[in-house]
Coordinates of C-alpha atoms in Angstrom, one line a residue:
Chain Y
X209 CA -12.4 33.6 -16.4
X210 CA -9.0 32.4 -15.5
X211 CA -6.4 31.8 -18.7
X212 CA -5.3 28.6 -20.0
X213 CA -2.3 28.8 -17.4
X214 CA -3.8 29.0 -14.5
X215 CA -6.3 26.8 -15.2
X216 CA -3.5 24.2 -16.0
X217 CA -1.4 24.8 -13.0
X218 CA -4.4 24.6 -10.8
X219 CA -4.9 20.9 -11.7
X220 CA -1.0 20.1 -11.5
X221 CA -1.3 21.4 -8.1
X222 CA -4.2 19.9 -7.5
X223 CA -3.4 16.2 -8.2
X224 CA -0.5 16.6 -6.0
X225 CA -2.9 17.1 -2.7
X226 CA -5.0 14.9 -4.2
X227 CA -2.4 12.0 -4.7
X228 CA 0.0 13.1 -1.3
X229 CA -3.5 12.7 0.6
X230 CA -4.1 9.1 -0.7
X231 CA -0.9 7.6 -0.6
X232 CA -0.9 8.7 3.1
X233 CA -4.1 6.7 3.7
X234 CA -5.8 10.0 4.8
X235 CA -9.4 8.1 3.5
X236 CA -11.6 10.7 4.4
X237 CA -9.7 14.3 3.1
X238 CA -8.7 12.5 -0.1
X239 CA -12.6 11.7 -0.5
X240 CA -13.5 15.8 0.1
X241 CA -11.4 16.0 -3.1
X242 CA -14.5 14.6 -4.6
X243 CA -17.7 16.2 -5.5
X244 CA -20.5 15.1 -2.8
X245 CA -21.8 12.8 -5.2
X246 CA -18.5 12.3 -7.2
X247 CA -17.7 9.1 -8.9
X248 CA -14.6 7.1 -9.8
X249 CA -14.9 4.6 -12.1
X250 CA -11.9 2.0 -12.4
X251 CA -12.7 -0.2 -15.3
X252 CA -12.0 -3.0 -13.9
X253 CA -15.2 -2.4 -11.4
X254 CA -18.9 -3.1 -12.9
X255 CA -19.8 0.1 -11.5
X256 CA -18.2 3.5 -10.5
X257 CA -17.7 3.9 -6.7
X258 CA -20.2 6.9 -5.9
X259 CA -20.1 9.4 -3.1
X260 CA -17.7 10.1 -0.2
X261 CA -18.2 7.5 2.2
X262 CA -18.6 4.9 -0.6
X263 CA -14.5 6.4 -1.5
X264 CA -13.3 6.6 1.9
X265 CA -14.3 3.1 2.8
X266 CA -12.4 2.0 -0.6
X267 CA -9.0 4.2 0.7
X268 CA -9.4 2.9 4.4
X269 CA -10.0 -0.8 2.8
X270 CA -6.9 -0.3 0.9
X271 CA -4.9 1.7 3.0
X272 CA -5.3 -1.4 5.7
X273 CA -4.2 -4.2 3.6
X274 CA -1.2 -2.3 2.6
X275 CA 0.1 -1.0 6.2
X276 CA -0.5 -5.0 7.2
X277 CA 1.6 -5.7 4.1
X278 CA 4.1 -3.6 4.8
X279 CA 3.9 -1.5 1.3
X280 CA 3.6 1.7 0.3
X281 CA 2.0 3.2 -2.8
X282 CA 2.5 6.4 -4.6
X283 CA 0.7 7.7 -7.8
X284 CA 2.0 9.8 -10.3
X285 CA -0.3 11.7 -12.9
X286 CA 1.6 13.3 -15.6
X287 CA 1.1 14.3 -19.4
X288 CA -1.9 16.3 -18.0
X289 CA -3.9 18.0 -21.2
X290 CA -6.6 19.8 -19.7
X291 CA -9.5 21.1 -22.1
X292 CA -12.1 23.7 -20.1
X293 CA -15.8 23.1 -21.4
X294 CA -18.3 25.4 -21.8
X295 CA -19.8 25.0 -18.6
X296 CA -16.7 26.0 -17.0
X297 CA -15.5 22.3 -16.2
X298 CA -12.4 20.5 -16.8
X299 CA -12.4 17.8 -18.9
X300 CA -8.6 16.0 -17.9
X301 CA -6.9 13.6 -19.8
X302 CA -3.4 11.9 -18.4
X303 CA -1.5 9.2 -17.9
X304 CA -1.0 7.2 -14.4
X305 CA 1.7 4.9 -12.6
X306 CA 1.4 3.6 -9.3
X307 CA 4.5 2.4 -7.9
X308 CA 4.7 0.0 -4.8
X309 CA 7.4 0.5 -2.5
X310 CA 7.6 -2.9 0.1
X311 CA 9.5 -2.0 3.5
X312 CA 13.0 -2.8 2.8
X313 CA 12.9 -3.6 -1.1
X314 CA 13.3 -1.5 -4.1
X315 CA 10.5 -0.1 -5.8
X316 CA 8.6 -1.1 -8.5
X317 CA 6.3 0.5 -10.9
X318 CA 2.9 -1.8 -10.3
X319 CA 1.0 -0.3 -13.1
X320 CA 0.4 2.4 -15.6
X321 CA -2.9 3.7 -16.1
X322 CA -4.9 6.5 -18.3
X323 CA -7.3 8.5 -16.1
X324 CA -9.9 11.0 -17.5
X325 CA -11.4 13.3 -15.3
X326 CA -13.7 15.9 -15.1
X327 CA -13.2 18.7 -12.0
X328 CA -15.7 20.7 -11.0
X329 CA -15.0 24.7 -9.5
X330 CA -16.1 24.5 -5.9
X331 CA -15.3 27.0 -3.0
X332 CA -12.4 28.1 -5.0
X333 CA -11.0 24.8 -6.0
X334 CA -11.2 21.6 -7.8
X335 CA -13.1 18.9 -7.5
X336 CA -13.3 15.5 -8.7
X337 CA -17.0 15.2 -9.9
X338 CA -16.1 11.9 -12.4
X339 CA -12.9 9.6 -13.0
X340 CA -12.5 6.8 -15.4
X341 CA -9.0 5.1 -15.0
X342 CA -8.4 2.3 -17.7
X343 CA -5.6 -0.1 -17.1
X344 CA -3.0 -0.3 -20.2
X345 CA -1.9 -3.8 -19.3
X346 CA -5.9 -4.5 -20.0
X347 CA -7.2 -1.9 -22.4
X348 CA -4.3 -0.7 -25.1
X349 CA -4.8 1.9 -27.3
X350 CA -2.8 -0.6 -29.7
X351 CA -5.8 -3.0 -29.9
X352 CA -6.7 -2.6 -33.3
X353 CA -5.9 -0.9 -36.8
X354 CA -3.2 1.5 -36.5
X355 CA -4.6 5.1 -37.8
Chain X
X244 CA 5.4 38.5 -25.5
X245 CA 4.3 35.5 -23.4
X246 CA 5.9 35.4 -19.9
X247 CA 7.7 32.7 -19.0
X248 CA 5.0 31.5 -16.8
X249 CA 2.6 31.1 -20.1
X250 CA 5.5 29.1 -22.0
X251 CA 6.3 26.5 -19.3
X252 CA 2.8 25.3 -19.2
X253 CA 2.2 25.8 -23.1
X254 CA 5.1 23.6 -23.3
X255 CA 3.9 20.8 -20.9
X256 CA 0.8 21.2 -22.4
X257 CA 2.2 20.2 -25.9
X258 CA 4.0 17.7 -24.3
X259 CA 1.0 15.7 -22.9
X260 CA -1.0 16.4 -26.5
X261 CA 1.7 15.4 -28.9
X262 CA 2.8 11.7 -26.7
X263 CA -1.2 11.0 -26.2
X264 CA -0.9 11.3 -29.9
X265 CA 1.8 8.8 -30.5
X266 CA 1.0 6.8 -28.1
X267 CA -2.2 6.1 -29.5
X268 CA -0.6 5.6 -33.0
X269 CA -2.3 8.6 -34.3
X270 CA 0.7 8.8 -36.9
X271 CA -0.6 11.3 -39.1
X272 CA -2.0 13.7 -36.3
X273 CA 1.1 13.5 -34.6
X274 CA 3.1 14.0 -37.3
X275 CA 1.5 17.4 -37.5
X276 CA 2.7 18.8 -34.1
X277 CA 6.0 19.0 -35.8
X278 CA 6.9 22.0 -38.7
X279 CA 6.5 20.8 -42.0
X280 CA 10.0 20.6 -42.7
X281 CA 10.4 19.2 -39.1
X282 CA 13.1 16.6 -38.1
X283 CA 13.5 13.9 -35.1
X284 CA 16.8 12.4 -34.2
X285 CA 17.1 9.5 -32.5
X286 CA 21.2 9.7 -32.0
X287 CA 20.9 5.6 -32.9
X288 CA 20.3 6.2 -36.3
X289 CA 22.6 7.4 -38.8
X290 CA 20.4 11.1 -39.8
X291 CA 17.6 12.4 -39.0
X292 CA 14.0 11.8 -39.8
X293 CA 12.9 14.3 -41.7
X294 CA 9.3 15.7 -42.7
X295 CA 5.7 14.5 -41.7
X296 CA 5.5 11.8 -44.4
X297 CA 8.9 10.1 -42.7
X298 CA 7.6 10.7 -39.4
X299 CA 3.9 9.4 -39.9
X300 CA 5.6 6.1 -41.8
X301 CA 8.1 6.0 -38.8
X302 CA 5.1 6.2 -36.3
X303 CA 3.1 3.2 -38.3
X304 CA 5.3 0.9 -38.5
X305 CA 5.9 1.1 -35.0
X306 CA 2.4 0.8 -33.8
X307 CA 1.9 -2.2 -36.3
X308 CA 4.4 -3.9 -34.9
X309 CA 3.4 -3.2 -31.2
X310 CA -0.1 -4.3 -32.2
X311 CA 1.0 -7.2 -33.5
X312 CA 3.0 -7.9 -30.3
X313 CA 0.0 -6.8 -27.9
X314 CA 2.0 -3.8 -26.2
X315 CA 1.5 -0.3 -25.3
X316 CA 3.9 2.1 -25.0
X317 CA 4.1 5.1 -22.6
X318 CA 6.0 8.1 -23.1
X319 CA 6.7 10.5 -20.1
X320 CA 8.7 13.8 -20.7
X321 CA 9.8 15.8 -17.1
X322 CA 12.1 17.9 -15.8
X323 CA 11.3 20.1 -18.5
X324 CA 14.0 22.8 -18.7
X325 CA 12.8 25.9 -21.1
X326 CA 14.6 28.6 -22.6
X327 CA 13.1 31.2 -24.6
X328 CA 15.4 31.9 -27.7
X329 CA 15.6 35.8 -28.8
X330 CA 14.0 34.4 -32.3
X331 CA 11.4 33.6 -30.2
X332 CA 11.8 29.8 -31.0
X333 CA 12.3 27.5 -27.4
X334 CA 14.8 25.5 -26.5
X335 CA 14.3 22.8 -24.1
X336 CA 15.8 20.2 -22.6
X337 CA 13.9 17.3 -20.7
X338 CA 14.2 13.9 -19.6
X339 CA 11.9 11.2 -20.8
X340 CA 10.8 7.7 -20.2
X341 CA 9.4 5.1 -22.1
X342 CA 7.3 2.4 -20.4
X343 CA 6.2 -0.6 -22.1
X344 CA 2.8 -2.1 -21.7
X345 CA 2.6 -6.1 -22.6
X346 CA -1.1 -7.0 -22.4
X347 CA -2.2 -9.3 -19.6
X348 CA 1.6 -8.0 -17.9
X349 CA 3.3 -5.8 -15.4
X350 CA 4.6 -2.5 -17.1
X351 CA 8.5 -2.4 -18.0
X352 CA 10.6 1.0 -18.1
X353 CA 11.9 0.3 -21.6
X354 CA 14.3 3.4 -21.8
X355 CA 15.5 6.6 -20.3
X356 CA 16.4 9.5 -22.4
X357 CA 17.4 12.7 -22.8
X358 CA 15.7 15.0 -25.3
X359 CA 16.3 18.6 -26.7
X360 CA 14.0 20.1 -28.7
X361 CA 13.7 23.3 -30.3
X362 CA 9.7 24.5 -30.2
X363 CA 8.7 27.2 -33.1
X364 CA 5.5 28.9 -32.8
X365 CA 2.6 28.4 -35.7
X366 CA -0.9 28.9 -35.6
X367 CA -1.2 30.3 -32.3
X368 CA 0.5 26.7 -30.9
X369 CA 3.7 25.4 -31.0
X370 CA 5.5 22.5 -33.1
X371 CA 8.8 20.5 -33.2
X372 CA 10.7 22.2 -35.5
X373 CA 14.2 20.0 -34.5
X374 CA 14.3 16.7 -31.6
X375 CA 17.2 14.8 -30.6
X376 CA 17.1 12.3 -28.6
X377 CA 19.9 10.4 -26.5
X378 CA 19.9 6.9 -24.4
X379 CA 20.8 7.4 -21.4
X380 CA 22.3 3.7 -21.7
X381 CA 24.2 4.4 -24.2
X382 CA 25.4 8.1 -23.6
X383 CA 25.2 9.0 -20.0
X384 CA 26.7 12.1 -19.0
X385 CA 28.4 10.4 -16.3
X386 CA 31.7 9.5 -18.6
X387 CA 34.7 11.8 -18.6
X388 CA 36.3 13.6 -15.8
X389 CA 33.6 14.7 -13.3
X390 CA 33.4 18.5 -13.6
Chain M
X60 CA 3.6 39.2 -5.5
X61 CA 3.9 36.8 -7.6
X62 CA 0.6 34.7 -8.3
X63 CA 0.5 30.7 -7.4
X64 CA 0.7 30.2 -10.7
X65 CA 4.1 31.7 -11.4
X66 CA 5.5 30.5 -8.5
X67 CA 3.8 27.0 -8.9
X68 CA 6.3 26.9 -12.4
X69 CA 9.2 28.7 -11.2
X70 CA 9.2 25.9 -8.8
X71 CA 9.0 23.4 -11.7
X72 CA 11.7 24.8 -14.0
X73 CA 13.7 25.4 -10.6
X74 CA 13.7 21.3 -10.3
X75 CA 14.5 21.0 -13.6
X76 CA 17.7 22.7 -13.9
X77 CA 18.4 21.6 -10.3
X78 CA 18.5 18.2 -11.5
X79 CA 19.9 18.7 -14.8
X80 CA 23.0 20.2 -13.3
X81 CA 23.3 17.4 -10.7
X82 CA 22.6 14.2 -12.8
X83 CA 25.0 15.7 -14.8
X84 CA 27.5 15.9 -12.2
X85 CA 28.2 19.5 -12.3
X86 CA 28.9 19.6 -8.7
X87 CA 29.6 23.1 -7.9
X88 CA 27.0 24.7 -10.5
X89 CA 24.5 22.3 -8.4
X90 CA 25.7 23.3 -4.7
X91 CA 25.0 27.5 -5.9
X92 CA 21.3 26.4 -6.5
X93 CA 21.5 26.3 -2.6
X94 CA 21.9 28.9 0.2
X95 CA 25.2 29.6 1.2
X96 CA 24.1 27.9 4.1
X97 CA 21.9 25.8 3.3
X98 CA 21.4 21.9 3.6
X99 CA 20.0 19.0 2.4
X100 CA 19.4 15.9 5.1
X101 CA 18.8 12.8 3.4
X102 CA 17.0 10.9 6.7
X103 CA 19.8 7.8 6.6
X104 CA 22.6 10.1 7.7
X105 CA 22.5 11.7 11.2
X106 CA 22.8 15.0 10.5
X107 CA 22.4 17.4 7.5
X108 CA 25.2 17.9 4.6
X109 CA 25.6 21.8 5.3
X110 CA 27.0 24.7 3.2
X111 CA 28.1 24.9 -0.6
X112 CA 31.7 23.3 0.1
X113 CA 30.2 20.0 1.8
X114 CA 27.5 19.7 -0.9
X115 CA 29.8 19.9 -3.8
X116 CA 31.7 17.4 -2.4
X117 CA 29.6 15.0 -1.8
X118 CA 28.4 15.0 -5.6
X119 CA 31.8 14.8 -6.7
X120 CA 32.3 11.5 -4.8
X121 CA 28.8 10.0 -6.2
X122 CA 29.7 11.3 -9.9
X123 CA 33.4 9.8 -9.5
X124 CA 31.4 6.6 -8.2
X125 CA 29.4 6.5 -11.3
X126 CA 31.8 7.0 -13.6
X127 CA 33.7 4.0 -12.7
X128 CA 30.5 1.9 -12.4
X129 CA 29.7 3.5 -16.2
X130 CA 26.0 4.4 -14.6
X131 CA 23.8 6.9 -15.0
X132 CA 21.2 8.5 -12.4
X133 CA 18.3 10.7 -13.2
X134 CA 16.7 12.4 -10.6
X135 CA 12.6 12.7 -11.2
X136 CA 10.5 15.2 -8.7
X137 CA 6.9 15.1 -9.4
X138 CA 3.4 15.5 -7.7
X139 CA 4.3 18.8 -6.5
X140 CA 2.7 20.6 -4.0
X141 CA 4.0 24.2 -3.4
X142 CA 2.4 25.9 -0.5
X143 CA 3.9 29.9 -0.1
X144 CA 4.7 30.9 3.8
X145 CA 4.1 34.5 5.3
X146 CA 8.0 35.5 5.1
X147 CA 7.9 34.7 1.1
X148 CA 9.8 31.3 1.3
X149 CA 8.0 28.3 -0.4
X150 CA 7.5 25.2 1.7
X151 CA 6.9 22.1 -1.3
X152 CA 6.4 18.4 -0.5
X153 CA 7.1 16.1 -3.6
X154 CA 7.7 13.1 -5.1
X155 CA 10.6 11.6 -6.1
X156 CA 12.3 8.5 -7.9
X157 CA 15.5 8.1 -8.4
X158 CA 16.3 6.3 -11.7
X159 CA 19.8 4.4 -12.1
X160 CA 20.8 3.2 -15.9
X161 CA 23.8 1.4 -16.3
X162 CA 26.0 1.5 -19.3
X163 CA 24.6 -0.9 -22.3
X164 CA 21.8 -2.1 -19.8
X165 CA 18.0 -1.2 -18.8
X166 CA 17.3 1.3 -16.6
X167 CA 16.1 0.2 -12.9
X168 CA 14.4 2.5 -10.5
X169 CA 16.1 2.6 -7.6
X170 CA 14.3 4.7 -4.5
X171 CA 10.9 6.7 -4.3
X172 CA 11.1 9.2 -2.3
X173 CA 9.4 11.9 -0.5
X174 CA 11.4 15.1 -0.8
X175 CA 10.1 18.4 1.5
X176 CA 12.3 21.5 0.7
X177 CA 12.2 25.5 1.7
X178 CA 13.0 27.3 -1.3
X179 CA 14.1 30.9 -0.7
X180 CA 14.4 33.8 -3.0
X181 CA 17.2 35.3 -3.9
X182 CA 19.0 37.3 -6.2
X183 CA 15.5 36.8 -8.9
X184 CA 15.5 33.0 -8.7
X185 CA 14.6 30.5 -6.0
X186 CA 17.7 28.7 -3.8
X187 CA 17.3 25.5 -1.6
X188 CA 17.4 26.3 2.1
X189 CA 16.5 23.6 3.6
X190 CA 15.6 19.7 2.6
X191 CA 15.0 16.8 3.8
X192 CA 14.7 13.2 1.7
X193 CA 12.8 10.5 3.6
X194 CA 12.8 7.0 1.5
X195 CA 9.4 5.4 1.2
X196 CA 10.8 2.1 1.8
X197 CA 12.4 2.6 5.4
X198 CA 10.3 5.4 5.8
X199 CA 6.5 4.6 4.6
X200 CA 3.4 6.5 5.6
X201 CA 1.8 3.3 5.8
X202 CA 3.2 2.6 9.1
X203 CA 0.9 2.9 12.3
X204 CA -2.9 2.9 12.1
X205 CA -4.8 4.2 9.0
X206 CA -6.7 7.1 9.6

């Protein structure tokens, strides 16, 4: 059983591959990330996006319109609370931006986002087996009485 | 004695805890991740705010009033520095961000800050025990005589 | 040997303090975080910045340049990915966005960047050997056919 540490560094390291794999339109690594019948769930979609090829042909999709646009993305995950279940999964809890960078302009931040996970252990590392990412622009936490 | 490997994270940790906390306007919950006695300094106002009643007043009246104005705000603390104290209190110093959320909009960076805090240990966790905070807009480091 | 874990948050603090110390415009504090010959190549200039004396310099002509314009930068690195070599050196890839606050004013981001270093240990702590700094807007991974 690793400690609390590990564990925690793990997924900071972790999202970075994860992330650096993405923004680099590598469709089909970033979607090995992902349990074999992971999911990822933007709330903004009816459904979750299930399985590998279902994720890659998202990433190549996107990856596409933005190299014809000109535009890069990156994603930043940070404020990562990690809380290990009893099976020996991750649930994940953190907060998202994704910046767009257009060739020759400055950058600007394009959203901010709250992503849950839950990683799975598999051959010695992490993987994505769900993922619900809530836009705040769309669904505050400030919708309603204050506690 | 906790390496310094087991602090950084614990601190980050807290970090991503204690914001999902305010963030979400759980005032009274968040007021708990400081020491009783605890106190948060904003260097815009005149004193501190002192105590978890203060600091869960403090925390509603904010999130009423971003409620009311249909915004969520983001808090992001980096470039966290940590020093372990001989009293075995931390001291760190880290940079944080503040994003704004408007519903049905873009997100804004609102502010840039710098904040020290000193960390004491209680119930096996840690808790604010002293904040301040300074606006980078208002006291950059960058005035004087470079060193 | 250390484990990935301590070095995956030496590398963390490392940034911190790096950052601290140049934001703040220590110049000279910030060149000794490097080799004595080390550099640092941001990709618009056509060669390196090499050795303490050059690096110290160059900081004290951005922080005089500050000062007068009254801003403030903070340096963010982020999604860090920290893969150890055979000789003991680190080889990281990150993120990283480059805030700029001007006096009385809201901050702006500036650049996003994509900074890969060689960190080195020496005398107990780590010391920047080598880095380069590409910028995602003349530089994006975008470019050419998505794979």
């Amino acid at each position: 059983m690793h400690t609390t540490t590990d564990l925690y560094t793990e997924v900071q390291q972790f999202y970075a591959r994860h992330f650096h794999l993405l923004d680099a339109g590598r469709a089909a690594e970033w979607a090995e990330t992902f349990t074999v019948d992971g999911w990822f769930w933007p709330r903004t979609l009816p459904e979750p996006v299930r399985g590998r090829a279902a994720l890659t042909a998202g990433v190549r999709r996107t990856h596409e319109r933005l190299a014809e646009a000109g535009e890069q993305h990156r994603h930043w995950h940070g404020m990562v609370d990690v809380r290990p279940r009893d099976d020996g999964d991750l649930d994940v809890r953190c907060y998202a931006l994704i910046y767009v960078i257009p060739r020759g302009e400055a950058p600007r931040l394009h959203l901010s986002c709250v992503c849950t996970d839950r990683l799975t252990r598999e051959d010695g590392g992490w993987k994505v087996a769900e993922r619900c990412v809530t836009r705040d622009d769309l669904h505050p936490e400030t919708v309603g009485a204050p506690r």
